[in-house]
XYZ file of C-alpha atoms in Angstrom:
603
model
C 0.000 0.000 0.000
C 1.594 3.178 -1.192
C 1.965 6.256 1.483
C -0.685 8.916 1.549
C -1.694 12.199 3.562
C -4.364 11.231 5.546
C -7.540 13.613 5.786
C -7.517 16.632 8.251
C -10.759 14.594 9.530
C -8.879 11.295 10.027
C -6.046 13.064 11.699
C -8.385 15.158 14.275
C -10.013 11.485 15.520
C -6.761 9.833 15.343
C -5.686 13.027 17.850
C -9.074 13.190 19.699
C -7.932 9.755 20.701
C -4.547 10.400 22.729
C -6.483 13.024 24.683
C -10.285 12.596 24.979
C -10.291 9.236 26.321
C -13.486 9.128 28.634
C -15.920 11.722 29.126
C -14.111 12.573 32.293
C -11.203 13.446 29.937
C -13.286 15.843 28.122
C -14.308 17.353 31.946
C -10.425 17.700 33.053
C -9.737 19.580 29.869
C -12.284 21.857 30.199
C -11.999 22.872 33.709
C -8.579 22.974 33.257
C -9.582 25.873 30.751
C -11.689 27.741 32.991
C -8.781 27.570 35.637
C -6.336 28.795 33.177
C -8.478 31.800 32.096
C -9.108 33.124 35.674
C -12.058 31.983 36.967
C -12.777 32.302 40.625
C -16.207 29.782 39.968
C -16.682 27.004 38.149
C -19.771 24.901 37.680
C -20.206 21.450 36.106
C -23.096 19.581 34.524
C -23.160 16.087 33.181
C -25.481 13.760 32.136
C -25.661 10.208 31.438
C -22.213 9.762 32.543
C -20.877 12.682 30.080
C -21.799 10.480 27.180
C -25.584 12.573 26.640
C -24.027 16.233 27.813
C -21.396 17.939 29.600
C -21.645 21.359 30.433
C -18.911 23.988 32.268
C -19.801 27.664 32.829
C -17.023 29.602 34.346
C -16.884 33.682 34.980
C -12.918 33.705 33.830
C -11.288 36.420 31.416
C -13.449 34.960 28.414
C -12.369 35.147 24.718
C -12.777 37.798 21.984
C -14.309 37.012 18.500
C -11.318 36.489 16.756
C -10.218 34.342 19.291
C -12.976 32.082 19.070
C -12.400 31.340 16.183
C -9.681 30.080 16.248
C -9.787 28.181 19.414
C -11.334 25.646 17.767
C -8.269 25.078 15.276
C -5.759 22.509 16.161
C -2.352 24.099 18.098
C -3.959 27.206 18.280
C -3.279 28.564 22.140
C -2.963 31.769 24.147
C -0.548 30.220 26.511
C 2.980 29.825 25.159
C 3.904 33.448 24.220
C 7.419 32.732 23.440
C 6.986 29.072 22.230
C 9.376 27.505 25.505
C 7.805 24.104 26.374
C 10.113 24.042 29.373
C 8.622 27.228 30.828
C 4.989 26.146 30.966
C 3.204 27.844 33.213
C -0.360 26.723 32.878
C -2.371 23.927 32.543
C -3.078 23.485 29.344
C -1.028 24.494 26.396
C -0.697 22.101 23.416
C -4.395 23.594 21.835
C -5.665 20.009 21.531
C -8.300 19.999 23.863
C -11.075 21.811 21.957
C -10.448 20.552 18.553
C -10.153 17.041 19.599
C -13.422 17.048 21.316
C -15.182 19.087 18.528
C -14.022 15.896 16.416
C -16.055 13.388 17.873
C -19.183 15.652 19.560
C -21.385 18.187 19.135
C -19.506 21.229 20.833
C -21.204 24.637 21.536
C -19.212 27.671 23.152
C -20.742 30.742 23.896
C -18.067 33.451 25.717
C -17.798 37.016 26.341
C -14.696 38.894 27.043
C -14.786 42.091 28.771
C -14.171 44.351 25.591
C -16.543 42.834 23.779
C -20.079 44.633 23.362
C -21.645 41.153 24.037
C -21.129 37.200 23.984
C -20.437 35.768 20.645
C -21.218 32.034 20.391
C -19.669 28.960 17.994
C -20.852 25.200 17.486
C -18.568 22.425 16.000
C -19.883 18.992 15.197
C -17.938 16.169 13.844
C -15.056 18.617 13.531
C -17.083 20.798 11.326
C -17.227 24.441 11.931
C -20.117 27.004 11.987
C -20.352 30.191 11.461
C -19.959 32.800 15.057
C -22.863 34.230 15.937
C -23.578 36.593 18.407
C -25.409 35.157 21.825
C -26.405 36.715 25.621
C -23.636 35.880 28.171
C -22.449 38.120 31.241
C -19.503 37.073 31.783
C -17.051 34.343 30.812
C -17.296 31.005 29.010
C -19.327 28.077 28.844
C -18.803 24.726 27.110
C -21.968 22.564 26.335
C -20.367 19.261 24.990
C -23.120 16.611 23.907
C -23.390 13.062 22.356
C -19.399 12.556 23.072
C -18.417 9.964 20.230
C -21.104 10.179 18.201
C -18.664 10.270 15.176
C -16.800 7.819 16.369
C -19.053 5.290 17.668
C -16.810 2.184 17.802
C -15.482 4.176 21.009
C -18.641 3.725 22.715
C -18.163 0.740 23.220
C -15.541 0.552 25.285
C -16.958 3.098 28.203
C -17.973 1.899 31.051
C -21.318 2.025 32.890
C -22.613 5.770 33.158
C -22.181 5.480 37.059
C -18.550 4.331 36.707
C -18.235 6.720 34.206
C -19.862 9.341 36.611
C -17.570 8.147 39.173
C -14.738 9.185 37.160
C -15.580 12.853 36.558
C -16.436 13.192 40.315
C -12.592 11.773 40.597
C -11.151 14.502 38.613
C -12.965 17.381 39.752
C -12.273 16.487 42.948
C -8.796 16.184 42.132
C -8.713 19.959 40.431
C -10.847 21.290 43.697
C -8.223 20.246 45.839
C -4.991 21.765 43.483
C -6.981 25.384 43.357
C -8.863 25.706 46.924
C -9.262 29.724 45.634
C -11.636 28.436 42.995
C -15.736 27.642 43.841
C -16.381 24.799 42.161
C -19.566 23.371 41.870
C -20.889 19.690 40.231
C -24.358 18.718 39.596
C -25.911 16.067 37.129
C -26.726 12.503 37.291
C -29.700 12.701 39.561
C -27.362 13.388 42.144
C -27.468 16.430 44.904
C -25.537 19.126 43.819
C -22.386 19.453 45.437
C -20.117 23.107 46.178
C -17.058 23.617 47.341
C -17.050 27.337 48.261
C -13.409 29.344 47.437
C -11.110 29.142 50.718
C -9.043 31.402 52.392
C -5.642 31.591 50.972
C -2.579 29.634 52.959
C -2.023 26.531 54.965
C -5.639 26.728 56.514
C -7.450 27.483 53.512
C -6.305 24.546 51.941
C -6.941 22.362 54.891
C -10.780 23.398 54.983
C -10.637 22.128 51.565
C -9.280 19.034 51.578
C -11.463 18.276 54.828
C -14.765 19.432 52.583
C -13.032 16.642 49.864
C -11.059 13.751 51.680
C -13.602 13.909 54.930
C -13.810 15.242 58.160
C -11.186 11.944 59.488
C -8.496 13.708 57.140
C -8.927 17.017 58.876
C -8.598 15.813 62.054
C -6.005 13.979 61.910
C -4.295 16.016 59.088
C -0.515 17.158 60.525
C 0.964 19.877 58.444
C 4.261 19.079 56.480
C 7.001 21.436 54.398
C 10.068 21.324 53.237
C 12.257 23.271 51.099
C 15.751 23.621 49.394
C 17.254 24.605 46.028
C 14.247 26.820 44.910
C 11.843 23.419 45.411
C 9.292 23.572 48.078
C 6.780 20.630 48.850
C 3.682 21.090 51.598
C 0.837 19.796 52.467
C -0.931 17.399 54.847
C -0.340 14.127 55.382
C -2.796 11.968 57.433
C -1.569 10.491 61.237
C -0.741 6.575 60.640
C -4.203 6.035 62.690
C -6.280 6.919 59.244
C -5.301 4.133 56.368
C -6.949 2.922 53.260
C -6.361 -0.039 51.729
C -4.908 1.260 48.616
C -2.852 4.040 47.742
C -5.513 6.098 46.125
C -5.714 8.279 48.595
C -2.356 10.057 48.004
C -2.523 13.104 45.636
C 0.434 15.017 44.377
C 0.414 18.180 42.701
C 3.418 19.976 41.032
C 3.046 23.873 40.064
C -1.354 23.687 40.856
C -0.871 20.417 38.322
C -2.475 17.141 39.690
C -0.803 13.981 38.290
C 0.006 10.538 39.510
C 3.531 9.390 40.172
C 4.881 5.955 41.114
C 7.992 8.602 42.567
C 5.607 9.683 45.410
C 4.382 6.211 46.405
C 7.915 5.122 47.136
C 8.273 7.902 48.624
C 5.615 8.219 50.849
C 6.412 4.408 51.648
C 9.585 5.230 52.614
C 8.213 7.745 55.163
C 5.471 5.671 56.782
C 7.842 2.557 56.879
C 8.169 2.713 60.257
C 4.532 3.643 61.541
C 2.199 1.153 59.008
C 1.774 -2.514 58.189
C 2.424 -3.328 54.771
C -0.818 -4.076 53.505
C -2.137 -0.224 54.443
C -1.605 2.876 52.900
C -1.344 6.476 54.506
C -3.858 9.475 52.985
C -1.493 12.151 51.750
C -2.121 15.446 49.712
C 1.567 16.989 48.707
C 2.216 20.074 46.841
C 5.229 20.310 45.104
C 6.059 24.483 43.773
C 9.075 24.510 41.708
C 10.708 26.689 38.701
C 8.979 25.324 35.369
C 12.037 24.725 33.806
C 12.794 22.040 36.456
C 10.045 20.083 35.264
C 8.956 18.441 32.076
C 4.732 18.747 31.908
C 5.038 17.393 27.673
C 5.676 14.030 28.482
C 1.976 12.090 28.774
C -1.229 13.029 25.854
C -3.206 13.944 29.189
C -0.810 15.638 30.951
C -1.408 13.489 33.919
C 2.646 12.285 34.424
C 5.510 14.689 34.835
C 9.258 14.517 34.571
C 11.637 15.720 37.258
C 15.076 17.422 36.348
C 16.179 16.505 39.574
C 14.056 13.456 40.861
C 15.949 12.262 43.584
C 15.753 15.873 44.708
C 12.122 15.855 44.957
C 11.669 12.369 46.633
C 14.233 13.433 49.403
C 12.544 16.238 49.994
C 8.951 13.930 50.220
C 10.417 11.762 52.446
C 11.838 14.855 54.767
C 8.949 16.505 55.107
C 6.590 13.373 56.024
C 9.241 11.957 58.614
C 9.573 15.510 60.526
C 5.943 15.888 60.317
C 5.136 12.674 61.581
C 8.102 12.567 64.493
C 6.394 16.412 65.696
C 3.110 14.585 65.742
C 4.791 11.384 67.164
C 2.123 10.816 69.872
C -0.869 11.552 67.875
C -3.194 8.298 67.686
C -6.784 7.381 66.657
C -8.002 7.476 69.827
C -7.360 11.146 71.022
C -7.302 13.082 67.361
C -10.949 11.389 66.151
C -13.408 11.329 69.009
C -13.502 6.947 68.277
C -12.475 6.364 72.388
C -15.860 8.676 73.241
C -17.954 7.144 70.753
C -16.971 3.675 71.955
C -17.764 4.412 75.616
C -21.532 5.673 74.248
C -24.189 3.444 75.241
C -25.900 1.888 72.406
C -29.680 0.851 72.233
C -29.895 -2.718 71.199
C -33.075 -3.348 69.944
C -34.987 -6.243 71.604
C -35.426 -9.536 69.154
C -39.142 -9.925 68.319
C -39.680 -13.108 69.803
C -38.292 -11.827 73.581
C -39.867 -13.048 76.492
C -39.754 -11.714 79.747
C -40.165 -14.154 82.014
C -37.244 -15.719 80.416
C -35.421 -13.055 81.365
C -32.463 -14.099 83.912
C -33.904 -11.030 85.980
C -37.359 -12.587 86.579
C -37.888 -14.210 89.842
C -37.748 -17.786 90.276
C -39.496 -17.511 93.750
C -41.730 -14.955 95.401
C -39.542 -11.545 96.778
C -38.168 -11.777 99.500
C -39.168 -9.099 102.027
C -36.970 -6.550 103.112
C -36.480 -8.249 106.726
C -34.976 -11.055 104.974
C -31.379 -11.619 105.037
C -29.913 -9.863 101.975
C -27.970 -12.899 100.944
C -30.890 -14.640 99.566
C -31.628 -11.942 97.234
C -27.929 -11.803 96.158
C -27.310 -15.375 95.361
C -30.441 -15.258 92.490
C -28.497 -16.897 89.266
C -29.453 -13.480 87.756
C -26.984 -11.741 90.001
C -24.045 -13.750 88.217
C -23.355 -11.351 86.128
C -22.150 -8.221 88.823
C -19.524 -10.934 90.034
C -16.475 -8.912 89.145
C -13.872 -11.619 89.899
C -10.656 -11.039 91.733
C -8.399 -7.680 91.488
C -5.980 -8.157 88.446
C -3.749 -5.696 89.310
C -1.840 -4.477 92.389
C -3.628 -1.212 92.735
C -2.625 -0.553 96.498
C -1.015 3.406 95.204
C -0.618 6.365 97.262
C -3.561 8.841 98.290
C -2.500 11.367 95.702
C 0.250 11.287 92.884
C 2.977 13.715 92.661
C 2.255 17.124 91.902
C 5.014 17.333 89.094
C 4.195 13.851 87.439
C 0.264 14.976 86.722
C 1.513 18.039 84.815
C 3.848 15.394 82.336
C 2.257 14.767 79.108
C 1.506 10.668 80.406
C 0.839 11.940 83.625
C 1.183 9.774 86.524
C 0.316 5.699 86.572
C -2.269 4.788 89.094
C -3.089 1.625 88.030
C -2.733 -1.714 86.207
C -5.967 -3.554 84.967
C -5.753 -6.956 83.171
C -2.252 -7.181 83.520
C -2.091 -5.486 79.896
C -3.155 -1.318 80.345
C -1.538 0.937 82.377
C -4.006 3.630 83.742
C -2.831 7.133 84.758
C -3.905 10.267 85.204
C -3.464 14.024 83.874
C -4.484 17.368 84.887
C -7.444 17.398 82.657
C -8.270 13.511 81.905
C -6.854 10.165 82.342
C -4.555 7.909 79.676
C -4.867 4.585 79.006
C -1.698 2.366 78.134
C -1.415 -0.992 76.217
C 2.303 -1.605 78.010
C 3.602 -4.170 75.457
C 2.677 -1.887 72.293
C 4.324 1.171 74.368
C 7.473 -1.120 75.243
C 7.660 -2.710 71.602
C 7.964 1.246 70.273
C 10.652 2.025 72.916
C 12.707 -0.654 72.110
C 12.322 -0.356 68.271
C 13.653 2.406 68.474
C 16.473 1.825 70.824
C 17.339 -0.278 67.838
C 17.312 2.134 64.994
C 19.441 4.093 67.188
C 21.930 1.829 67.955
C 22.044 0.602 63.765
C 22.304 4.629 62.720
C 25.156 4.666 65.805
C 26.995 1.713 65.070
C 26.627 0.590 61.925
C 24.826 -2.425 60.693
C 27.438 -5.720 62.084
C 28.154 -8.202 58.955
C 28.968 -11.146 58.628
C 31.329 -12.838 56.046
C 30.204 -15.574 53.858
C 33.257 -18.468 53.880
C 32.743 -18.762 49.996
C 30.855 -15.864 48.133
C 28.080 -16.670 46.601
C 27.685 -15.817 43.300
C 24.238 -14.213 41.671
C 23.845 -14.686 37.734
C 22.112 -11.129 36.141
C 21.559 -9.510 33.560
C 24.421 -6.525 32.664
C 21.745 -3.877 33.284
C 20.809 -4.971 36.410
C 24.554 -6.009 37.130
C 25.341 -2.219 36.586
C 22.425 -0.885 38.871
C 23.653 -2.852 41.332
C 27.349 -2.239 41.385
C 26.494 1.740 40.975
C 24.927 1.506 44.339
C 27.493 -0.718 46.116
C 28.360 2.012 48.409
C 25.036 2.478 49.604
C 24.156 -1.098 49.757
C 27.152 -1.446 52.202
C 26.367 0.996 54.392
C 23.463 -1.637 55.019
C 26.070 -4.178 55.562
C 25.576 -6.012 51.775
C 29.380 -5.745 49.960
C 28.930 -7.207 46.174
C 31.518 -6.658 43.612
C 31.528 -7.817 39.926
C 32.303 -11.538 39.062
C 32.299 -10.408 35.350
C 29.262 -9.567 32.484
C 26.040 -10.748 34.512
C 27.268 -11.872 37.558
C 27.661 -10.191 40.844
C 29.718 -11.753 44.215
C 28.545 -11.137 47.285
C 30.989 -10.997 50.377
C 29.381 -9.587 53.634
C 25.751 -9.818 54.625
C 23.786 -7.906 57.236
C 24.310 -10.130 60.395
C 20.632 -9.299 61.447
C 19.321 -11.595 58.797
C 20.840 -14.554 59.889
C 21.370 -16.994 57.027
C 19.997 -14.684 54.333
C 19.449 -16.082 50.831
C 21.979 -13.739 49.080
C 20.644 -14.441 45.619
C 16.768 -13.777 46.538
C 17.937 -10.764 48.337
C 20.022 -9.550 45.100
C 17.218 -9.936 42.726
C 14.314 -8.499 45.569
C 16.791 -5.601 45.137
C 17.262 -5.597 41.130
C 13.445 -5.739 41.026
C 12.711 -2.876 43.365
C 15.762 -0.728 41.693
C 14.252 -1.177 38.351
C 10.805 0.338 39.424
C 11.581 3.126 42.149
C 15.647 3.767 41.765
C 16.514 3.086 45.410
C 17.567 0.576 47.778
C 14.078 0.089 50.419
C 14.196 -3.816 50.129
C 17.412 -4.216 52.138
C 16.445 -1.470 54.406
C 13.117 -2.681 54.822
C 14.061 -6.031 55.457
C 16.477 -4.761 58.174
C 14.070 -2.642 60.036
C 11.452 -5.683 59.773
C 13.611 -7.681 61.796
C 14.592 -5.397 64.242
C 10.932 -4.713 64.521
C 10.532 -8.266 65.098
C 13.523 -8.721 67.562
C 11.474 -5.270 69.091
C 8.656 -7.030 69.709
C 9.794 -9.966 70.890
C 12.143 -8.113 73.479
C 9.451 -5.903 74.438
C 7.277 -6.181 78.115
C 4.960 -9.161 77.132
C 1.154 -8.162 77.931
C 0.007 -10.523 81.328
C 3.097 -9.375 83.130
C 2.071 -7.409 86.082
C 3.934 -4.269 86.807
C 4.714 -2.355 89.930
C 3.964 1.434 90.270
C 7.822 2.787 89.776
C 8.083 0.575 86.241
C 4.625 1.734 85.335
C 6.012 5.222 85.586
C 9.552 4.794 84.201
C 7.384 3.722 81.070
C 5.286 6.623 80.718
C 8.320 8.358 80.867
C 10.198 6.522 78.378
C 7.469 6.984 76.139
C 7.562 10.779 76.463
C 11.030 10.637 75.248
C 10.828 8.445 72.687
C 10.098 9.644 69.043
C 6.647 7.831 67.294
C 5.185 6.395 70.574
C 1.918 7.452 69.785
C 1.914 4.315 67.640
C 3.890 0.531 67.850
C 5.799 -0.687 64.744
C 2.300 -2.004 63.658
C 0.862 0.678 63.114
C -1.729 0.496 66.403
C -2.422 2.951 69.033
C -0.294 2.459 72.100
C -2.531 4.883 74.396
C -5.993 6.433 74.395
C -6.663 9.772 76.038
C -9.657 10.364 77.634
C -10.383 14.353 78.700
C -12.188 15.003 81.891
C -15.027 16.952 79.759
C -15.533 14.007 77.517
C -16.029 11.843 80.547
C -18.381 14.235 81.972
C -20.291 14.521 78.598
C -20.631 10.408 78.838
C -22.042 10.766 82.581
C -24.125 13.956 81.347
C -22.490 16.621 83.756
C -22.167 19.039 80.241
């Protein structure tokens, strides 16, 4: 088949492909128009999933008549004034968006810029132009998009249901609402309530209140505020205490310049940070902000936009990692139990209804015998089988303290122990409430960290393998490795080259034991490969000292006397991260004097 030109109609579907994907591909474009023009309010329609309509009315700068028409042409766009792709600036700026959707729907636009005498309005279908009419707008633009893939309906067939698809746009806008909390946005459609995000104020708190209204009231209250900063890049945010979790990782967001995109550089990173506060099969809720120059960042590498490239990547992910590890170490003692209310709500009484078929004179309350009268000896009344149930048992503790604590100790952040119950939770009490302590969580987090300490101190101890073992690789991966020999050292792994593909290794990290050098090798090739850094070996090392933590730590059963419940509290005062164990649960729950008064309605 000989080579031809393909039509200008072809070529517009072929295009319309790369970036309208979805209907909520059409939505992010859009809005992502509005934002770029100035808007300070955005509203959003859809129906039937965006397949039947999509609307977006903004009150942004708006366009003039001769810029309207030419909007609709492909690479025609007001935002690269001096043609620099590696000074971008805005959102968009390739001019695909409009044309590509105006090749496979009906598109109407109807705008009005401020030095125009009134709104002038345009319609494309099937990439067909009409002629620009005038039209009645106040102020702005809006975008009625309708029938999406009508000209090409083979696409149809591969969207999903019009909730999923629903699902989707509500995704991205949310996604946009959190990157530009100075921005109203507002989305309505799909016989859904409508629902606003009203413009916040500007700074740290402003963007909290939004990301609460977005990511729920849990994030905001247990939201701890992170930033760091060096070499002209800055990256802030909030990053969720290791009590809130999700399953997945979709609940961390990264934005770079007001730009949402998704990153695998950020989930290493962010798993990195949380390493030492999470189990492995949770994930922390994070929303970072990365502001750096545009030239230090590559937006024209994915049709959508919706990757970046870093100049300086490892840059960035230090940076990540910084700023969640000194924001989680200042919040070290937060928990789930005193940041979310869940210790009150679990003391609340709860109505259980009665099952339908209850009797009462089954009821271990009714008597079995006539009352006894109040002459009678009280034992008889006592020793019903219904009174079975106040029979408290035995003390479990040693509980025999002094009248009244120290003065000093009450005023400590633990305050002072009064009590052991179960042989597992330390009770004490503070100024303004009382703390309860699970004593082998507390001791496994002490200890833990005793043994980071002593590994960052000391070094990790090696030991050397009689014979090296040799690891067949491939040359690539043989080359990874060797480039980060130094590194991997410092974790006590020394590997040099045995020639093309092989690597020998010499020394292992003594704290594995008898480690399988050539899993190890390739866990480390593997994990190279996909996030360019060495967390296996770490991980692994940590993992066992977290193990050797816990099973050095004071066992729960074991009953302890007043001065070790103490010298515990205070340990965990000075001990970084002991508002959670290495497992990511609570090791105390604070309860404040006016919650317990609210439970025993004294407020």
């Amino acid at each position: 088949m000989p080579v031809r030109q393909l039509p200008e109609q072809v070529v517009n579907r072929i295009a319309a492909g790369e970036v309208v994907e979805r209907p909520a591909s059409v939505v992010k474009e859009l809005v992502e128009n509005a934002i770029d023009a100035g808007a300070s309010r955005i509203d959003i329609f859809t129906d039937g999933g965006g397949r039947r309509r999509i609307g977006i009315t903004d009150d942004g700068g708006g366009m003039t008549h001769a810029d309207l028409a030419l909007a609709v042409d492909r690479h025609a766009t007001s935002k690269l004034d001096d043609e620099d792709l590696l000074r971008i600036r805005t959102l968009g700026f390739r001019g695909e968006a409009l044309p590509s959707i105006g090749a496979v729907a009906k598109l109407g636009i109807t705008t009005r810029h401020a030095s125009e005498p009134h709104a002038w309005s345009l319609s494309v279908e099937g990439g067909a132009k009409s002629q620009i009419m005038p039209a009645a707008l106040g102020q702005g633009t809006r975008v009625e998009v309708s029938d999406l893939f009508y000209a090409t309906p083979a696409r149809l067939k591969f969207l999903k249901t019009d909730r999923t698809e629903a699902e989707a746009i509500r995704e991205v806008v949310r996604r946009l609402a959190m990157a530009r909390p100075d921005i109203a946005f507002t989305l309505a459609g799909e016989e859904r309530a409508p629902v606003t995000w009203a413009a916040a104020l500007p700074g740290a708190a402003g963007r909290l209140t939004r990301l609460g209204d977005i990511l729920g009231s849990d994030f905001r209250s247990s939201a701890i505020e992170v930033r760091s900063e060096r070499e002209g890049v800055v990256v802030e945010g909030f990053a969720a205490a290791p009590s809130l979790t999700r399953a997945n990782a979709l609940g961390q967001y990264l934005f770079v310049n007001g730009r949402p995109v998704r990153d695998k550089l950020i989930l290493g990173a962010v798993r990195a940070a949380y390493s030492d506060y999470l189990p492995r099969d949770r994930h922390p809720v994070v929303a970072l902000f990365v502001t750096l120059p545009p030239q230090e960042v590559d937006a024209n590498v994915h049709p959508a936009k919706t990757e970046v490239r870093f100049r300086n990547a490892g840059l960035v992910r230090a940076l990540i990692v910084h700023a969640l590890k000194d924001g989680l170490a200042r919040e070290g003692r937060r928990t789930a139990a005193n940041t979310d209310g869940a210790a009150i709500s679990a003391f609340r009484p709860s109505l259980t209804p009665r099952p339908a078929n209850w009797d009462w004179q089954r009821s271990p309350a009714y008597p079995v015998r006539p009352m006894p009268g109040f002459d009678a000896s009280a034992a008889t009344a006592f020793a019903e089988p219904g009174q079975a149930a106040f029979d408290v048992g035995t003390p479990t503790a040693d509980v025999r303290f002094q009248e009244q604590p120290a003065a000093d100790l009450l005023d400590r952040p633990l305050g002072a122990a009064r009590t052991q119950i179960h042989e597992t939770y330390i009770v004490s009490q503070t100024r303004d409430g009382l703390i309860v302590v699970d004593q082998h969580a507390a001791h496994e987090r002490i200890v833990y960290e005793r043994l980071k300490a002593s590994l960052s101190k000391n070094g990790v101890q090696r030991q050397i393998l009689l014979i090296p073992e040799i690891v067949e690789l491939d040359e690539a991966t043989v080359e990874k490795l060797l480039d980060r020999a130094e590194e991997l050292c410092s974790f006590g792994l020394a590997i040099e080259s045995f020639g093309p593909g092989a690597v020998a290794v010499r020394e292992t990290p003594s704290l594995l034991g008898k480690a399988n050098a050539s899993g190890l090798l390739r866990d480390l090739a593997e994990h190279m490969a996909e996030w360019d850094e060495a967390l296996p070996l770490e991980r692994r090392l940590m993992h066992v000292a977290a193990t050797m933590a816990c099973h050095g730590s004071v066992r729960a059963g074991r009953r302890l006397k007043p001065e070790e419940m103490n010298a515990l509290l205070r340990e965990m005062e000075d001990t970084p991260n002991s508002g959670q164990c290495n497992h990511g649960r609570p090791t105390y729950v604070e309860l404040k004097l006016s919650d317990i008064e609210k439970l025993f309605g004294r407020r």
